[in-house]
Amino acid sequence: MFSRRSFIQGAGAAAGAAVLAGSKPAEAFTFAEFFQKHYKELTPKDKEAIFKRIEHETKAAYGVDVTITDPPPIPEVEFAYFLSLTRCNGNRKCVEACVKENNQSRDPAIQYITVLEMEAGSFDLVEGDRYYNPPEVPRKDKFYLPVQCQHCRNPPCVRACPVEATWKEADGIVVVDYNWCIGCRYCMAACPYEARHFNFTKPSIPADQINPNQSYLSNRIRMKGVVEKCTFCLHRTRNGKYPACLEACPTGARKFGNLRDPNSEVSQILKHKRVYVLKEELNTRPQFYYFFD
Ligand code: SF4
Ligand code: SF4
């Protein structure tokens, strides 16, 4: 069947995008999905119809009743994440919670957070061990560095996308419209933090583990052939909750909040602690910071 993605790839309209995309098989799209407009052109009525359609599609594909919403950025909010490298002990509870909250594929496994086991004193991400599996953590002379989307203020992934399927919102969250993504993976190549992940197959999630509270730009179940990543749990954080990874962290290593509020915990950390960003030399200007307590 014809699809927006397969059409763009087939026609080569995305200026070379097809070279990478050639390996992605075409998917069956409904007529309505094929003619769906860009997210920024959708009216509230369009969105209502699209969300209903996705709810029906999810029921058909996974047998589960879900609700799709679209919480907008909150005015005067700039979100930032801070992670204490003193407190993180490498237990990976954040990874587990993120997978469940955000309906990530279990097999093949997609995980938005990669925790690296690092040698004390080193910040070279390439040297970090992502497959560490000792009987107990933390190990002596190691520290643990969780890496996820840094929600860069100057995001190379956004510039790389040939069809504007990914962009930065007013609160700083970098989002992807999975329905607009053509699966070329240019954004993945551009991201210096390996924060983006590609759905080579239809995500596999046991029906009884699906989180039914979903949003269009975050944790709704993705389709085969599109890119996904951390969204700062916007369906939670724009509704006054913390990200799932923060709530799951047993050591209190994770802090999240509004940098525009001078009294917020994150503003106070920025003011009083020495903070670090990853790969500062690339001028990506992350909204994700690391610090030592
Ligand atoms: S970390 Fe990667 S995916 Fe996230 S905003 Fe920066 S460049 Fe984009
Ligand atoms: S979001 Fe990434 S994979 Fe999707 S169209 Fe844009 S660059 Fe390509």
GROMACS .gro file of C-alpha atoms and ligand atoms in nm:
model
  309
    1MET     CA    1   0.000   0.000   0.000
    2PHE     CA    2   0.102   0.358  -0.070
    3SER     CA    3   0.216   0.573   0.222
    4ARG     CA    4   0.343   0.924   0.285
    5ARG     CA    5   0.676   0.780   0.394
    6SER     CA    6   0.710   0.540   0.104
    7PHE     CA    7   0.599   0.812  -0.141
    8ILE     CA    8   0.861   1.059  -0.019
    9GLN     CA    9   1.126   0.792  -0.019
   10GLY     CA   10   1.029   0.660  -0.358
   11ALA     CA   11   1.016   1.003  -0.520
   12GLY     CA   12   1.344   1.112  -0.366
   13ALA     CA   13   1.170   1.433  -0.262
   14ALA     CA   14   1.366   1.451   0.059
   15ALA     CA   15   1.689   1.537  -0.119
   16GLY     CA   16   1.900   1.234  -0.059
   17ALA     CA   17   1.704   1.118   0.242
   18ALA     CA   18   1.605   0.817   0.039
   19VAL     CA   19   1.960   0.686   0.039
   20LEU     CA   20   1.934   0.609   0.407
   21ALA     CA   21   1.566   0.540   0.403
   22GLY     CA   22   1.590   0.281   0.128
   23SER     CA   23   1.633   0.007   0.385
   24LYS     CA   24   1.303   0.089   0.554
   25PRO     CA   25   1.011  -0.110   0.417
   26ALA     CA   26   0.698   0.079   0.326
   27GLU     CA   27   0.414   0.062   0.575
   28ALA     CA   28   0.044   0.055   0.527
   29PHE     CA   29  -0.109   0.392   0.604
   30THR     CA   30  -0.473   0.489   0.614
   31PHE     CA   31  -0.602   0.750   0.371
   32ALA     CA   32  -0.652   0.992   0.662
   33GLU     CA   33  -0.298   0.949   0.784
   34PHE     CA   34  -0.152   0.994   0.439
   35PHE     CA   35  -0.320   1.333   0.399
   36GLN     CA   36  -0.261   1.449   0.756
   37LYS     CA   37  -0.112   1.801   0.766
   38HIS     CA   38   0.202   1.910   0.951
   39TYR     CA   39   0.143   1.928   1.327
   40LYS     CA   40   0.184   2.307   1.332
   41GLU     CA   41  -0.097   2.346   1.077
   42LEU     CA   42  -0.348   2.128   1.259
   43THR     CA   43  -0.661   2.291   1.402
   44PRO     CA   44  -0.805   2.174   1.736
   45LYS     CA   45  -1.074   1.993   1.533
   46ASP     CA   46  -0.813   1.819   1.316
   47LYS     CA   47  -0.630   1.708   1.630
   48GLU     CA   48  -0.945   1.573   1.789
   49ALA     CA   49  -1.011   1.355   1.482
   50ILE     CA   50  -0.648   1.241   1.461
   51PHE     CA   51  -0.634   1.146   1.828
   52LYS     CA   52  -0.955   0.944   1.793
   53ARG     CA   53  -0.809   0.769   1.488
   54ILE     CA   54  -0.491   0.680   1.679
   55GLU     CA   55  -0.695   0.552   1.974
   56HIS     CA   56  -0.883   0.322   1.734
   57GLU     CA   57  -0.562   0.212   1.561
   58THR     CA   58  -0.402   0.129   1.896
   59LYS     CA   59  -0.706  -0.072   2.000
   60ALA     CA   60  -0.691  -0.264   1.672
   61ALA     CA   61  -0.316  -0.328   1.691
   62TYR     CA   62  -0.274  -0.396   2.064
   63GLY     CA   63  -0.628  -0.461   2.195
   64VAL     CA   64  -0.599  -0.185   2.455
   65ASP     CA   65  -0.810   0.126   2.523
   66VAL     CA   66  -0.585   0.430   2.536
   67THR     CA   67  -0.641   0.806   2.556
   68ILE     CA   68  -0.440   1.046   2.341
   69THR     CA   69  -0.398   1.405   2.463
   70ASP     CA   70  -0.176   1.696   2.359
   71PRO     CA   71  -0.066   1.904   2.659
   72PRO     CA   72   0.088   2.232   2.535
   73PRO     CA   73   0.397   2.403   2.683
   74ILE     CA   74   0.320   2.602   2.998
   75PRO     CA   75   0.386   2.978   2.953
   76GLU     CA   76   0.698   3.112   3.128
   77VAL     CA   77   0.842   2.765   3.178
   78GLU     CA   78   1.183   2.649   3.060
   79PHE     CA   79   1.239   2.293   3.177
   80ALA     CA   80   1.581   2.168   3.281
   81TYR     CA   81   1.709   1.841   3.418
   82PHE     CA   82   1.995   1.813   3.668
   83LEU     CA   83   2.163   1.485   3.761
   84SER     CA   84   2.387   1.435   4.064
   85LEU     CA   85   2.683   1.217   3.972
   86THR     CA   86   2.758   1.185   4.342
   87ARG     CA   87   2.424   1.019   4.410
   88CYS     CA   88   2.372   0.805   4.097
   89ASN     CA   89   2.476   0.450   4.183
   90GLY     CA   90   2.405   0.284   3.850
   91ASN     CA   91   2.096   0.086   3.959
   92ARG     CA   92   1.913   0.157   3.628
   93LYS     CA   93   1.570   0.196   3.794
   94CYS     CA   94   1.530   0.509   3.576
   95VAL     CA   95   1.574   0.301   3.259
   96GLU     CA   96   1.302   0.055   3.365
   97ALA     CA   97   1.057   0.329   3.463
   98CYS     CA   98   1.116   0.517   3.139
   99VAL     CA   99   1.049   0.208   2.928
  100LYS     CA  100   0.716   0.145   3.105
  101GLU     CA  101   0.599   0.506   3.113
  102ASN     CA  102   0.684   0.572   2.751
  103ASN     CA  103   0.563   0.249   2.592
  104GLN     CA  104   0.902   0.159   2.452
  105SER     CA  105   0.944  -0.163   2.258
  106ARG     CA  106   1.054  -0.453   2.479
  107ASP     CA  107   1.176  -0.676   2.196
  108PRO     CA  108   1.372  -0.544   2.023
  109ALA     CA  109   1.445  -0.329   2.328
  110ILE     CA  110   1.444   0.048   2.288
  111GLN     CA  111   1.565   0.246   2.589
  112TYR     CA  112   1.589   0.624   2.600
  113ILE     CA  113   1.836   0.626   2.892
  114THR     CA  114   2.180   0.470   2.860
  115VAL     CA  115   2.369   0.445   3.190
  116LEU     CA  116   2.744   0.435   3.138
  117GLU     CA  117   2.981   0.290   3.395
  118MET     CA  118   3.278   0.525   3.394
  119GLU     CA  119   3.630   0.514   3.534
  120ALA     CA  120   3.668   0.766   3.815
  121GLY     CA  121   3.812   1.086   3.674
  122SER     CA  122   3.713   1.024   3.310
  123PHE     CA  123   3.439   1.202   3.115
  124ASP     CA  124   3.511   1.031   2.784
  125LEU     CA  125   3.174   0.885   2.683
  126VAL     CA  126   3.339   0.647   2.437
  127GLU     CA  127   3.520   0.478   2.727
  128GLY     CA  128   3.196   0.427   2.925
  129ASP     CA  129   3.065   0.070   2.959
  130ARG     CA  130   2.693   0.054   2.876
  131TYR     CA  131   2.672  -0.323   2.931
  132TYR     CA  132   2.809  -0.332   3.288
  133ASN     CA  133   2.656  -0.613   3.491
  134PRO     CA  134   2.837  -0.669   3.821
  135PRO     CA  135   2.663  -0.855   4.107
  136GLU     CA  136   2.629  -0.522   4.292
  137VAL     CA  137   2.646  -0.152   4.213
  138PRO     CA  138   2.812   0.084   4.270
  139ARG     CA  139   3.152  -0.066   4.202
  140LYS     CA  140   3.463   0.076   4.364
  141ASP     CA  141   3.650   0.338   4.156
  142LYS     CA  142   3.361   0.376   3.913
  143PHE     CA  143   3.091   0.637   3.868
  144TYR     CA  144   2.768   0.617   3.670
  145LEU     CA  145   2.665   0.856   3.396
  146PRO     CA  146   2.307   0.831   3.265
  147VAL     CA  147   2.271   0.981   2.917
  148GLN     CA  148   1.944   1.063   2.744
  149CYS     CA  149   1.821   1.341   2.514
  150GLN     CA  150   1.984   1.662   2.636
  151HIS     CA  151   1.709   1.882   2.487
  152CYS     CA  152   1.976   2.100   2.335
  153ARG     CA  153   1.908   2.472   2.296
  154ASN     CA  154   2.097   2.448   1.967
  155PRO     CA  155   1.986   2.102   1.851
  156PRO     CA  156   2.171   1.957   1.550
  157CYS     CA  157   1.902   1.690   1.515
  158VAL     CA  158   1.638   1.953   1.440
  159ARG     CA  159   1.855   2.119   1.175
  160ALA     CA  160   1.927   1.781   1.014
  161CYS     CA  161   1.566   1.679   0.961
  162PRO     CA  162   1.474   1.740   0.596
  163VAL     CA  163   1.098   1.752   0.658
  164GLU     CA  164   1.068   1.941   0.991
  165ALA     CA  165   0.933   1.634   1.168
  166THR     CA  166   1.125   1.732   1.482
  167TRP     CA  167   1.145   2.070   1.654
  168LYS     CA  168   1.204   2.248   1.983
  169GLU     CA  169   0.900   2.368   2.175
  170ALA     CA  170   0.865   2.686   2.385
  171ASP     CA  171   0.950   2.506   2.711
  172GLY     CA  172   1.266   2.364   2.554
  173ILE     CA  173   1.143   2.011   2.491
  174VAL     CA  174   1.256   1.867   2.157
  175VAL     CA  175   0.973   1.662   2.009
  176VAL     CA  176   0.912   1.435   1.708
  177ASP     CA  177   0.585   1.406   1.516
  178TYR     CA  178   0.595   1.034   1.442
  179ASN     CA  179   0.331   1.078   1.171
  180TRP     CA  180   0.549   1.330   0.986
  181CYS     CA  181   0.880   1.144   1.029
  182ILE     CA  182   0.993   0.973   0.708
  183GLY     CA  183   1.245   0.750   0.884
  184CYS     CA  184   1.553   0.883   0.707
  185ARG     CA  185   1.752   0.884   1.035
  186TYR     CA  186   1.944   1.203   0.951
  187CYS     CA  187   1.859   1.325   1.302
  188MET     CA  188   2.018   1.016   1.456
  189ALA     CA  189   2.338   1.076   1.265
  190ALA     CA  190   2.340   1.441   1.377
  191CYS     CA  191   2.285   1.378   1.750
  192PRO     CA  192   2.619   1.369   1.935
  193TYR     CA  193   2.463   1.192   2.236
  194GLU     CA  194   2.314   0.886   2.061
  195ALA     CA  195   1.984   0.991   2.212
  196ARG     CA  196   1.759   0.893   1.922
  197HIS     CA  197   1.633   0.543   1.844
  198PHE     CA  198   1.480   0.389   1.535
  199ASN     CA  199   1.189   0.146   1.521
  200PHE     CA  200   1.313  -0.117   1.280
  201THR     CA  201   1.002  -0.323   1.356
  202LYS     CA  202   0.659  -0.265   1.503
  203PRO     CA  203   0.719  -0.205   1.876
  204SER     CA  204   0.650  -0.514   2.080
  205ILE     CA  205   0.482  -0.436   2.414
  206PRO     CA  206   0.272  -0.684   2.614
  207ALA     CA  207  -0.088  -0.552   2.618
  208ASP     CA  208  -0.106  -0.560   2.998
  209GLN     CA  209   0.202  -0.339   3.021
  210ILE     CA  210   0.085  -0.061   2.791
  211ASN     CA  211   0.055   0.278   2.961
  212PRO     CA  212  -0.289   0.397   2.839
  213ASN     CA  213  -0.230   0.765   2.927
  214GLN     CA  214  -0.065   0.880   2.610
  215SER     CA  215   0.014   1.203   2.432
  216TYR     CA  216   0.058   1.272   2.063
  217LEU     CA  217   0.411   1.416   2.087
  218SER     CA  218   0.543   1.179   2.352
  219ASN     CA  219   0.449   0.831   2.471
  220ARG     CA  220   0.186   0.714   2.223
  221ILE     CA  221   0.298   0.388   2.068
  222ARG     CA  222   0.528   0.454   1.776
  223MET     CA  223   0.500   0.285   1.439
  224LYS     CA  224   0.761   0.088   1.253
  225GLY     CA  225   1.006   0.306   1.061
  226VAL     CA  226   1.013   0.619   1.280
  227VAL     CA  227   1.255   0.777   1.524
  228GLU     CA  228   1.185   0.832   1.895
  229LYS     CA  229   1.359   0.962   2.207
  230CYS     CA  230   1.312   1.110   2.555
  231THR     CA  231   1.053   1.389   2.571
  232PHE     CA  232   1.109   1.489   2.935
  233CYS     CA  233   0.780   1.293   2.984
  234LEU     CA  234   0.592   1.599   2.857
  235HIS     CA  235   0.257   1.429   2.918
  236ARG     CA  236   0.351   1.429   3.288
  237THR     CA  237   0.567   1.739   3.329
  238ARG     CA  238   0.329   1.974   3.146
  239ASN     CA  239   0.065   1.848   3.388
  240GLY     CA  240   0.267   1.930   3.700
  241LYS     CA  241   0.425   1.588   3.757
  242TYR     CA  242   0.790   1.484   3.760
  243PRO     CA  243   0.937   1.269   3.482
  244ALA     CA  244   0.897   0.894   3.546
  245CYS     CA  245   1.275   0.843   3.570
  246LEU     CA  246   1.301   1.099   3.848
  247GLU     CA  247   1.020   0.940   4.048
  248ALA     CA  248   1.180   0.596   4.015
  249CYS     CA  249   1.528   0.701   4.125
  250PRO     CA  250   1.590   0.564   4.476
  251THR     CA  251   1.892   0.784   4.545
  252GLY     CA  252   1.746   1.129   4.470
  253ALA     CA  253   2.005   1.184   4.197
  254ARG     CA  254   1.756   1.340   3.957
  255LYS     CA  255   1.618   1.695   3.979
  256PHE     CA  256   1.377   1.856   3.735
  257GLY     CA  257   1.204   2.190   3.717
  258ASN     CA  258   1.158   2.538   3.574
  259LEU     CA  259   1.464   2.751   3.516
  260ARG     CA  260   1.249   3.064   3.475
  261ASP     CA  261   1.147   3.036   3.840
  262PRO     CA  262   1.442   3.170   4.042
  263ASN     CA  263   1.323   2.982   4.351
  264SER     CA  264   1.296   2.640   4.187
  265GLU     CA  265   1.531   2.365   4.299
  266VAL     CA  266   1.694   2.358   3.955
  267SER     CA  267   1.756   2.734   3.955
  268GLN     CA  268   1.914   2.703   4.297
  269ILE     CA  269   2.140   2.419   4.180
  270LEU     CA  270   2.246   2.624   3.877
  271LYS     CA  271   2.322   2.919   4.102
  272HIS     CA  272   2.508   2.740   4.380
  273LYS     CA  273   2.668   2.425   4.234
  274ARG     CA  274   2.937   2.371   3.980
  275VAL     CA  275   2.752   2.215   3.687
  276TYR     CA  276   2.867   2.037   3.370
  277VAL     CA  277   2.717   1.967   3.030
  278LEU     CA  278   2.826   1.686   2.801
  279LYS     CA  279   3.036   1.775   2.496
  280GLU     CA  280   3.026   2.146   2.574
  281GLU     CA  281   3.271   2.210   2.290
  282LEU     CA  282   2.999   2.126   2.035
  283ASN     CA  283   2.788   2.426   2.142
  284THR     CA  284   2.470   2.219   2.155
  285ARG     CA  285   2.385   2.397   2.484
  286PRO     CA  286   2.199   2.119   2.664
  287GLN     CA  287   1.906   2.172   2.900
  288PHE     CA  288   2.040   1.867   3.084
  289TYR     CA  289   2.312   1.933   3.343
  290TYR     CA  290   2.532   1.717   3.567
  291PHE     CA  291   2.668   1.816   3.906
  292PHE     CA  292   2.840   1.679   4.215
  293ASP     CA  293   2.668   1.724   4.555
  294SF4     S1  294   2.054   1.527   2.263
  294SF4    FE1  295   2.047   1.468   2.049
  294SF4     S2  296   1.829   1.427   2.009
  294SF4    FE2  297   1.839   1.544   2.200
  294SF4     S3  298   1.815   1.762   2.136
  294SF4    FE3  299   2.039   1.720   2.149
  294SF4     S4  300   2.095   1.659   1.939
  294SF4    FE4  301   1.870   1.643   1.953
  295SF4     S1  302   1.274   1.297   1.259
  295SF4    FE1  303   1.474   1.208   1.201
  295SF4     S2  304   1.425   1.018   1.088
  295SF4    FE2  305   1.235   1.140   1.103
  295SF4     S3  306   1.232   1.256   0.911
  295SF4    FE3  307   1.334   1.389   1.061
  295SF4     S4  308   1.554   1.343   1.038
  295SF4    FE4  309   1.443   1.179   0.933
   0.00000   0.00000   0.00000
